[in-house]
Amino acid sequence: MFSLARPHRDDVLLAVTGLSGGVILWLIGIHIQNGRLFDAPWVSLLPLVVMSALELLRRSAPLTALAVGTLALVADQFTVGSLATLLLFTDLVYAAVLYSTPAASRRIPVITLLVTVATTVGFIAWAPSADAVLIGIVVGMVSFGPALTGAGVRNHRDAAEAARLRADQTALLAEMDRAQAVTAERSRMARELHDMVANHLSAIAIHSTAALSIDDPGTSREALGVIRQNSVDGLAEMRRLIGLLRESGAAGPPSAAPTLASLDDLVGQAGANSASSGLTVTLDDAREESRPLPAPVELAAYRIVQESLTNALKHAAPGPVAVRLERSRAVLTVEVSSVLGDRPGPRAPGSGAGLVGMRERVALLGGSIEAGPGPRGDGTKIWLVRAELPVEERTYRT
């Protein structure tokens, strides 16, 4: 397809050089043929001028330049000929393979090969001699040789472009993976931070409100004791989290991470925090202690119990808060139930992030969780959190 794009400066240089060289050869009387139909030397300049002008189109319209150049080369055979015209034609063949469409670049080498073979066979059949073979070699050098060279250069260029695109795609995928990893790590840190401090801060908020609203020295002293204990424990948890963030190169789970072996202490602390609210916290651990659990399952179960107890402290009506653990062959079941209803006394505000965090933890382990109201056996309405966590060793998402 013909294009009016401005010629590349290299193409202009080729055109000027080719035309100048051809004129110099004409001036000194160097020609490549004799006894032609148009034997006046100046006639050979016409194909030379046409071929030089076509060099300006070698990039923008390579197929058009090759077609017209072929006609100019045929016309040059009826003159005394010019070596510059022949060399310029070889460049047009090369450019047509390099800059044309992929389909044309595949066809041109095949066509030039067939032309070379046909010309050689034809001249040998017409006049068997060494000259006939020489003519075939010249045709191959003028047509098939440049086409084959252009195909090789184009293949290398396309391979380099494909490699560059693959490198760009790899860099893009790496950036996407990095962004996803950062987002996942931020979510994990947010869950850990919430689960670590929400329980302690909720207890502090409830007991500080009670100390301010009840004018009784004994109640205030008891509330201050609970506030101090939760403050100390919360600071310890925060120091542990900061230590985890600083130990970026540490391998394996940190030894300070809470496990289900610490549930007795957690339940005891929750009972002390919620005693003034009329809550009694109990733990029923029906697991087989001899069968260890994967560290991610231990941590997730601990955090689910911790968050459920925090929610009970903030929202549950006076009554029992039951924590139950049970393990089948492949599933650890965690249940926390509390009485559903209006509770007296101070309450701590909630944001809903706790339930979201529990669901995220369970989803990362490939388990299931349900949280919502339901009846108990005696007809009392309760709030039940029930999570089922797979306990088989696997590669967990983080």
CSV table of C-alpha atoms in Angstrom, one decimal:
chain,number,residue,atom,x,y,z
A,1,MET,CA,0.0,0.0,0.0
A,2,PHE,CA,1.5,3.3,-1.1
A,3,SER,CA,2.2,5.8,1.7
A,4,LEU,CA,3.1,9.5,1.6
A,5,ALA,CA,5.2,9.2,4.8
A,6,ARG,CA,8.4,11.2,4.8
A,7,PRO,CA,11.3,9.0,3.7
A,8,HIS,CA,13.7,7.8,6.3
A,9,ARG,CA,17.1,9.6,6.2
A,10,ASP,CA,18.9,6.3,5.6
A,11,ASP,CA,16.7,5.7,2.6
A,12,VAL,CA,17.5,9.1,1.2
A,13,LEU,CA,21.2,8.4,1.7
A,14,LEU,CA,20.8,5.1,-0.2
A,15,ALA,CA,19.0,6.8,-3.0
A,16,VAL,CA,21.6,9.5,-3.4
A,17,THR,CA,24.5,7.2,-3.1
A,18,GLY,CA,23.1,4.7,-5.6
A,19,LEU,CA,22.3,7.4,-8.1
A,20,SER,CA,25.7,9.1,-7.7
A,21,GLY,CA,27.5,5.8,-8.1
A,22,GLY,CA,25.6,4.9,-11.2
A,23,VAL,CA,26.3,8.3,-12.8
A,24,ILE,CA,30.0,8.0,-12.0
A,25,LEU,CA,30.1,4.5,-13.6
A,26,TRP,CA,28.2,5.9,-16.6
A,27,LEU,CA,30.7,8.8,-16.9
A,28,ILE,CA,33.7,6.6,-16.9
A,29,GLY,CA,32.0,4.2,-19.3
A,30,ILE,CA,31.6,1.1,-17.2
A,31,HIS,CA,28.6,-1.0,-18.3
A,32,ILE,CA,27.7,-4.7,-17.7
A,33,GLN,CA,26.1,-5.5,-21.1
A,34,ASN,CA,26.7,-5.1,-24.8
A,35,GLY,CA,24.7,-5.5,-27.9
A,36,ARG,CA,21.4,-4.5,-26.5
A,37,LEU,CA,18.3,-3.0,-28.2
A,38,PHE,CA,19.0,0.4,-26.8
A,39,ASP,CA,22.8,0.6,-26.9
A,40,ALA,CA,23.1,4.4,-26.3
A,41,PRO,CA,24.8,4.7,-22.9
A,42,TRP,CA,22.5,7.5,-21.7
A,43,VAL,CA,19.4,5.2,-21.9
A,44,SER,CA,20.8,3.1,-19.0
A,45,LEU,CA,20.4,6.2,-16.8
A,46,LEU,CA,16.6,6.0,-17.0
A,47,PRO,CA,16.3,2.6,-15.1
A,48,LEU,CA,18.9,3.9,-12.7
A,49,VAL,CA,16.9,7.1,-11.9
A,50,VAL,CA,13.7,5.1,-11.4
A,51,MET,CA,15.5,2.5,-9.1
A,52,SER,CA,17.1,5.3,-7.1
A,53,ALA,CA,13.7,7.0,-6.6
A,54,LEU,CA,12.2,3.7,-5.4
A,55,GLU,CA,14.7,3.6,-2.6
A,56,LEU,CA,12.7,6.4,-1.0
A,57,LEU,CA,9.7,4.0,-0.7
A,58,ARG,CA,11.6,1.0,0.6
A,59,ARG,CA,10.1,1.3,4.1
A,60,SER,CA,6.8,3.0,3.5
A,61,ALA,CA,5.7,1.0,0.4
A,62,PRO,CA,8.1,-1.9,0.0
A,63,LEU,CA,5.9,-4.1,-2.2
A,64,THR,CA,5.1,-1.2,-4.6
A,65,ALA,CA,8.8,-0.4,-4.8
A,66,LEU,CA,9.7,-4.0,-5.5
A,67,ALA,CA,7.1,-4.4,-8.2
A,68,VAL,CA,8.1,-1.2,-10.0
A,69,GLY,CA,11.8,-2.0,-9.4
A,70,THR,CA,11.3,-5.4,-11.1
A,71,LEU,CA,9.9,-3.6,-14.2
A,72,ALA,CA,12.9,-1.2,-14.1
A,73,LEU,CA,15.3,-4.1,-13.9
A,74,VAL,CA,13.7,-5.8,-16.9
A,75,ALA,CA,13.9,-2.5,-18.8
A,76,ASP,CA,17.6,-2.2,-17.8
A,77,GLN,CA,18.2,-5.5,-19.6
A,78,PHE,CA,17.5,-3.8,-22.9
A,79,THR,CA,20.2,-1.2,-22.3
A,80,VAL,CA,23.9,-1.4,-21.7
A,81,GLY,CA,23.0,-1.8,-18.0
A,82,SER,CA,24.4,-0.4,-14.8
A,83,LEU,CA,25.9,-2.2,-11.8
A,84,ALA,CA,24.3,0.4,-9.6
A,85,THR,CA,20.9,-0.4,-10.9
A,86,LEU,CA,21.4,-4.1,-10.1
A,87,LEU,CA,22.7,-3.4,-6.6
A,88,LEU,CA,19.8,-1.0,-5.8
A,89,PHE,CA,17.3,-3.8,-6.9
A,90,THR,CA,18.9,-6.2,-4.5
A,91,ASP,CA,18.2,-3.7,-1.7
A,92,LEU,CA,14.6,-3.4,-2.8
A,93,VAL,CA,14.2,-7.2,-2.5
A,94,TYR,CA,15.8,-7.1,0.9
A,95,ALA,CA,13.6,-4.2,2.1
A,96,ALA,CA,10.4,-5.9,0.8
A,97,VAL,CA,11.0,-8.9,3.0
A,98,LEU,CA,12.0,-6.9,6.0
A,99,TYR,CA,9.4,-4.2,6.0
A,100,SER,CA,6.3,-5.7,4.2
A,101,THR,CA,3.5,-7.7,5.8
A,102,PRO,CA,4.3,-11.1,7.4
A,103,ALA,CA,2.5,-13.0,4.6
A,104,ALA,CA,4.5,-11.1,1.9
A,105,SER,CA,7.7,-11.6,3.8
A,106,ARG,CA,7.1,-15.4,3.7
A,107,ARG,CA,6.1,-15.5,0.1
A,108,ILE,CA,8.9,-13.4,-1.5
A,109,PRO,CA,11.8,-15.8,-0.6
A,110,VAL,CA,9.8,-18.7,-2.1
A,111,ILE,CA,9.0,-16.7,-5.3
A,112,THR,CA,12.6,-15.6,-5.8
A,113,LEU,CA,13.8,-19.2,-5.3
A,114,LEU,CA,11.3,-20.5,-7.9
A,115,VAL,CA,12.3,-17.7,-10.3
A,116,THR,CA,16.0,-18.6,-9.8
A,117,VAL,CA,15.4,-22.3,-10.4
A,118,ALA,CA,13.1,-21.6,-13.4
A,119,THR,CA,15.6,-19.2,-15.0
A,120,THR,CA,18.5,-21.6,-14.5
A,121,VAL,CA,16.6,-24.6,-15.9
A,122,GLY,CA,15.2,-22.5,-18.8
A,123,PHE,CA,18.6,-21.2,-19.9
A,124,ILE,CA,20.2,-24.6,-19.6
A,125,ALA,CA,17.4,-26.1,-21.7
A,126,TRP,CA,17.7,-23.4,-24.3
A,127,ALA,CA,21.5,-23.2,-24.5
A,128,PRO,CA,23.3,-25.8,-22.4
A,129,SER,CA,26.6,-24.2,-21.3
A,130,ALA,CA,28.5,-22.8,-18.4
A,131,ASP,CA,27.0,-19.4,-19.2
A,132,ALA,CA,23.5,-20.7,-18.5
A,133,VAL,CA,24.5,-21.8,-15.0
A,134,LEU,CA,26.3,-18.5,-14.4
A,135,ILE,CA,23.1,-16.6,-15.4
A,136,GLY,CA,21.2,-18.7,-12.8
A,137,ILE,CA,23.7,-17.9,-10.1
A,138,VAL,CA,23.5,-14.2,-10.9
A,139,VAL,CA,19.7,-14.3,-10.7
A,140,GLY,CA,19.9,-16.1,-7.4
A,141,MET,CA,22.4,-13.6,-6.0
A,142,VAL,CA,20.2,-10.6,-7.2
A,143,SER,CA,16.8,-12.0,-6.0
A,144,PHE,CA,16.9,-15.1,-3.7
A,145,GLY,CA,20.0,-14.1,-1.8
A,146,PRO,CA,18.7,-10.7,-0.6
A,147,ALA,CA,15.3,-12.2,0.1
A,148,LEU,CA,16.9,-14.9,2.3
A,149,THR,CA,19.0,-12.3,4.1
A,150,GLY,CA,15.9,-10.1,4.7
A,151,ALA,CA,14.0,-13.1,6.1
A,152,GLY,CA,16.8,-13.9,8.5
A,153,VAL,CA,17.1,-10.3,9.7
A,154,ARG,CA,13.3,-10.1,10.1
A,155,ASN,CA,13.1,-13.3,12.1
A,156,HIS,CA,15.8,-12.0,14.5
A,157,ARG,CA,14.0,-8.7,14.8
A,158,ASP,CA,10.7,-10.4,15.5
A,159,ALA,CA,12.3,-12.7,18.1
A,160,ALA,CA,13.9,-9.7,19.8
A,161,GLU,CA,10.5,-7.9,19.8
A,162,ALA,CA,8.8,-11.0,21.2
A,163,ALA,CA,11.5,-11.2,23.9
A,164,ARG,CA,11.0,-7.6,24.8
A,165,LEU,CA,7.2,-8.1,25.1
A,166,ARG,CA,7.7,-11.1,27.3
A,167,ALA,CA,10.1,-9.2,29.5
A,168,ASP,CA,7.5,-6.3,29.8
A,169,GLN,CA,4.8,-8.9,30.6
A,170,THR,CA,7.0,-10.5,33.1
A,171,ALA,CA,7.8,-7.2,34.7
A,172,LEU,CA,4.0,-6.3,34.8
A,173,LEU,CA,3.1,-9.7,36.3
A,174,ALA,CA,5.9,-9.2,38.9
A,175,GLU,CA,4.6,-5.8,39.8
A,176,MET,CA,1.0,-7.2,40.1
A,177,ASP,CA,2.3,-10.0,42.3
A,178,ARG,CA,4.2,-7.5,44.4
A,179,ALA,CA,1.1,-5.3,44.8
A,180,GLN,CA,-1.1,-8.4,45.7
A,181,ALA,CA,1.6,-9.5,48.2
A,182,VAL,CA,1.7,-6.1,49.8
A,183,THR,CA,-2.2,-6.0,50.0
A,184,ALA,CA,-2.3,-9.5,51.4
A,185,GLU,CA,0.4,-8.7,54.0
A,186,ARG,CA,-1.4,-5.5,55.0
A,187,SER,CA,-4.6,-7.5,55.5
A,188,ARG,CA,-2.8,-10.1,57.5
A,189,MET,CA,-1.2,-7.3,59.7
A,190,ALA,CA,-4.6,-5.7,60.1
A,191,ARG,CA,-6.2,-9.0,61.3
A,192,GLU,CA,-3.3,-9.6,63.7
A,193,LEU,CA,-3.4,-6.1,65.1
A,194,HIS,CA,-7.2,-6.2,65.6
A,195,ASP,CA,-7.2,-9.6,67.2
A,196,MET,CA,-4.3,-8.8,69.5
A,197,VAL,CA,-5.6,-5.5,71.0
A,198,ALA,CA,-9.4,-5.6,70.5
A,199,ASN,CA,-9.9,-7.9,73.5
A,200,HIS,CA,-7.8,-5.8,75.8
A,201,LEU,CA,-9.0,-2.4,74.7
A,202,SER,CA,-12.7,-3.6,74.9
A,203,ALA,CA,-12.1,-4.7,78.5
A,204,ILE,CA,-10.4,-1.4,79.3
A,205,ALA,CA,-13.3,0.6,77.7
A,206,ILE,CA,-16.0,-1.3,79.6
A,207,HIS,CA,-14.2,-1.2,83.0
A,208,SER,CA,-13.2,2.4,82.7
A,209,THR,CA,-16.8,3.3,81.9
A,210,ALA,CA,-17.9,1.3,84.9
A,211,ALA,CA,-15.3,3.0,87.2
A,212,LEU,CA,-16.5,6.4,86.0
A,213,SER,CA,-20.2,5.7,86.3
A,214,ILE,CA,-20.3,3.8,89.7
A,215,ASP,CA,-19.2,5.9,92.7
A,216,ASP,CA,-17.9,3.0,94.7
A,217,PRO,CA,-14.3,2.7,95.8
A,218,GLY,CA,-14.3,-1.1,95.7
A,219,THR,CA,-15.7,-1.2,92.2
A,220,SER,CA,-13.3,1.4,91.0
A,221,ARG,CA,-10.3,-0.4,92.5
A,222,GLU,CA,-11.5,-3.7,90.9
A,223,ALA,CA,-12.0,-1.9,87.5
A,224,LEU,CA,-8.6,-0.3,87.7
A,225,GLY,CA,-7.0,-3.7,88.4
A,226,VAL,CA,-8.6,-5.1,85.3
A,227,ILE,CA,-7.6,-2.0,83.3
A,228,ARG,CA,-4.0,-2.3,84.4
A,229,GLN,CA,-3.8,-6.0,83.6
A,230,ASN,CA,-5.3,-5.6,80.1
A,231,SER,CA,-3.0,-2.6,79.5
A,232,VAL,CA,0.1,-4.7,80.4
A,233,ASP,CA,-1.1,-7.6,78.3
A,234,GLY,CA,-2.0,-5.4,75.3
A,235,LEU,CA,1.5,-3.8,75.4
A,236,ALA,CA,3.1,-7.2,75.4
A,237,GLU,CA,1.0,-8.2,72.4
A,238,MET,CA,2.0,-5.0,70.6
A,239,ARG,CA,5.7,-5.6,71.4
A,240,ARG,CA,5.4,-9.1,69.9
A,241,LEU,CA,3.8,-7.7,66.8
A,242,ILE,CA,6.4,-5.1,66.4
A,243,GLY,CA,9.1,-7.7,66.8
A,244,LEU,CA,7.5,-9.9,64.1
A,245,LEU,CA,7.5,-6.9,61.7
A,246,ARG,CA,11.2,-6.2,62.4
A,247,GLU,CA,12.2,-9.8,61.9
A,248,SER,CA,11.5,-9.8,58.1
A,249,GLY,CA,14.0,-12.5,57.4
A,250,ALA,CA,12.9,-15.0,60.1
A,251,ALA,CA,12.1,-18.5,58.8
A,252,GLY,CA,9.1,-20.4,60.1
A,253,PRO,CA,6.4,-19.4,62.5
A,254,PRO,CA,7.6,-17.3,65.5
A,255,SER,CA,7.8,-19.1,68.8
A,256,ALA,CA,5.9,-16.4,70.6
A,257,ALA,CA,2.7,-16.9,68.4
A,258,PRO,CA,-0.3,-18.0,70.6
A,259,THR,CA,-1.5,-21.6,70.3
A,260,LEU,CA,-4.4,-23.6,71.6
A,261,ALA,CA,-2.3,-24.5,74.6
A,262,SER,CA,-2.8,-20.9,75.8
A,263,LEU,CA,-6.6,-21.1,75.7
A,264,ASP,CA,-6.9,-21.8,79.4
A,265,ASP,CA,-5.2,-18.5,80.1
A,266,LEU,CA,-7.3,-16.7,77.5
A,267,VAL,CA,-10.5,-18.1,78.9
A,268,GLY,CA,-9.4,-17.3,82.5
A,269,GLN,CA,-8.6,-13.7,81.5
A,270,ALA,CA,-11.9,-13.3,79.6
A,271,GLY,CA,-13.7,-14.6,82.7
A,272,ALA,CA,-12.0,-12.0,84.9
A,273,ASN,CA,-12.8,-9.2,82.4
A,274,SER,CA,-16.4,-10.1,82.1
A,275,ALA,CA,-17.3,-11.1,85.7
A,276,SER,CA,-18.7,-7.7,86.5
A,277,SER,CA,-21.0,-8.0,83.4
A,278,GLY,CA,-22.6,-11.2,84.6
A,279,LEU,CA,-20.8,-13.5,82.2
A,280,THR,CA,-19.3,-16.9,83.1
A,281,VAL,CA,-16.8,-18.2,80.6
A,282,THR,CA,-16.1,-22.0,80.3
A,283,LEU,CA,-13.9,-24.1,78.1
A,284,ASP,CA,-14.7,-27.6,76.9
A,285,ASP,CA,-11.7,-29.0,75.0
A,286,ALA,CA,-12.7,-32.4,73.5
A,287,ARG,CA,-9.6,-32.8,71.4
A,288,GLU,CA,-7.0,-35.6,71.6
A,289,GLU,CA,-3.9,-33.8,72.9
A,290,SER,CA,-1.5,-36.3,71.4
A,291,ARG,CA,-2.4,-35.2,67.9
A,292,PRO,CA,-0.7,-31.9,67.1
A,293,LEU,CA,-2.2,-29.3,64.7
A,294,PRO,CA,-0.5,-27.3,61.9
A,295,ALA,CA,0.6,-23.9,63.2
A,296,PRO,CA,-1.7,-21.9,60.9
A,297,VAL,CA,-4.7,-23.9,62.2
A,298,GLU,CA,-3.7,-23.4,65.9
A,299,LEU,CA,-3.3,-19.6,65.4
A,300,ALA,CA,-6.6,-19.2,63.5
A,301,ALA,CA,-8.5,-21.2,66.1
A,302,TYR,CA,-7.0,-19.2,68.9
A,303,ARG,CA,-7.9,-15.9,67.2
A,304,ILE,CA,-11.4,-17.1,66.5
A,305,VAL,CA,-12.0,-17.9,70.2
A,306,GLN,CA,-10.3,-14.6,71.2
A,307,GLU,CA,-12.5,-12.5,68.9
A,308,SER,CA,-15.6,-14.4,69.9
A,309,LEU,CA,-14.9,-13.7,73.6
A,310,THR,CA,-14.3,-10.1,72.8
A,311,ASN,CA,-17.6,-9.8,71.1
A,312,ALA,CA,-19.3,-11.6,74.0
A,313,LEU,CA,-17.7,-9.1,76.4
A,314,LYS,CA,-19.1,-6.2,74.3
A,315,HIS,CA,-22.5,-7.5,73.4
A,316,ALA,CA,-23.6,-10.6,75.2
A,317,ALA,CA,-26.4,-10.6,77.9
A,318,PRO,CA,-25.6,-12.0,81.3
A,319,GLY,CA,-25.2,-15.7,81.3
A,320,PRO,CA,-22.8,-18.5,80.2
A,321,VAL,CA,-20.2,-18.1,77.5
A,322,ALA,CA,-19.3,-21.6,76.3
A,323,VAL,CA,-16.1,-22.3,74.3
A,324,ARG,CA,-15.9,-25.8,72.8
A,325,LEU,CA,-13.2,-27.5,70.7
A,326,GLU,CA,-13.7,-30.8,69.0
A,327,ARG,CA,-11.5,-32.6,66.5
A,328,SER,CA,-12.5,-35.3,64.0
A,329,ARG,CA,-10.1,-37.0,61.7
A,330,ALA,CA,-9.6,-34.1,59.3
A,331,VAL,CA,-11.5,-31.1,60.9
A,332,LEU,CA,-11.1,-29.0,64.0
A,333,THR,CA,-14.5,-27.5,65.1
A,334,VAL,CA,-14.5,-24.3,67.2
A,335,GLU,CA,-17.7,-23.2,68.8
A,336,VAL,CA,-18.3,-20.1,71.0
A,337,SER,CA,-21.8,-19.4,72.2
A,338,SER,CA,-23.2,-16.6,74.4
A,339,VAL,CA,-26.6,-15.4,75.5
A,340,LEU,CA,-28.3,-13.1,72.9
A,341,GLY,CA,-30.2,-10.1,74.4
A,342,ASP,CA,-29.8,-6.6,75.9
A,343,ARG,CA,-27.1,-6.4,78.4
A,344,PRO,CA,-27.0,-4.0,81.3
A,345,GLY,CA,-24.1,-1.8,82.1
A,346,PRO,CA,-21.5,-0.1,79.9
A,347,ARG,CA,-20.8,-1.5,76.4
A,348,ALA,CA,-17.8,-1.0,74.0
A,349,PRO,CA,-18.5,0.1,70.5
A,350,GLY,CA,-17.9,-2.4,67.6
A,351,SER,CA,-16.8,-1.9,64.0
A,352,GLY,CA,-17.6,-5.3,62.5
A,353,ALA,CA,-14.0,-5.9,61.6
A,354,GLY,CA,-13.8,-8.9,64.0
A,355,LEU,CA,-16.3,-11.0,62.1
A,356,VAL,CA,-14.6,-10.0,58.8
A,357,GLY,CA,-11.2,-11.1,60.2
A,358,MET,CA,-12.5,-14.4,61.3
A,359,ARG,CA,-14.0,-15.2,57.9
A,360,GLU,CA,-10.8,-14.2,56.2
A,361,ARG,CA,-8.8,-16.5,58.5
A,362,VAL,CA,-11.1,-19.4,57.8
A,363,ALA,CA,-11.1,-18.8,54.1
A,364,LEU,CA,-7.3,-18.8,53.9
A,365,LEU,CA,-7.4,-22.3,55.5
A,366,GLY,CA,-10.1,-23.6,53.2
A,367,GLY,CA,-12.6,-24.0,56.0
A,368,SER,CA,-16.1,-22.7,56.8
A,369,ILE,CA,-17.6,-20.5,59.5
A,370,GLU,CA,-21.1,-19.5,60.6
A,371,ALA,CA,-21.9,-16.7,63.0
A,372,GLY,CA,-25.4,-15.7,63.9
A,373,PRO,CA,-28.4,-16.1,66.3
A,374,GLY,CA,-30.0,-19.4,67.1
A,375,PRO,CA,-31.9,-21.2,69.8
A,376,ARG,CA,-30.3,-23.3,72.6
A,377,GLY,CA,-31.8,-26.6,73.9
A,378,ASP,CA,-33.6,-24.8,76.7
A,379,GLY,CA,-35.1,-22.3,74.3
A,380,THR,CA,-32.7,-19.5,75.2
A,381,LYS,CA,-31.6,-17.4,72.3
A,382,ILE,CA,-27.9,-17.4,71.8
A,383,TRP,CA,-25.3,-16.0,69.5
A,384,LEU,CA,-23.2,-18.9,68.0
A,385,VAL,CA,-19.9,-18.8,66.2
A,386,ARG,CA,-19.0,-22.2,64.6
A,387,ALA,CA,-15.9,-22.7,62.5
A,388,GLU,CA,-14.6,-25.8,60.9
A,389,LEU,CA,-10.9,-25.8,60.0
A,390,PRO,CA,-9.1,-28.5,58.0
A,391,VAL,CA,-6.2,-29.9,60.0
A,392,GLU,CA,-4.4,-31.8,57.3
A,393,GLU,CA,-0.9,-30.4,56.4
A,394,ARG,CA,-1.0,-28.3,53.3
A,395,THR,CA,0.3,-25.1,51.8
A,396,TYR,CA,-1.9,-22.4,53.2
A,397,ARG,CA,-2.5,-19.0,51.6
A,398,THR,CA,-1.3,-16.0,53.5
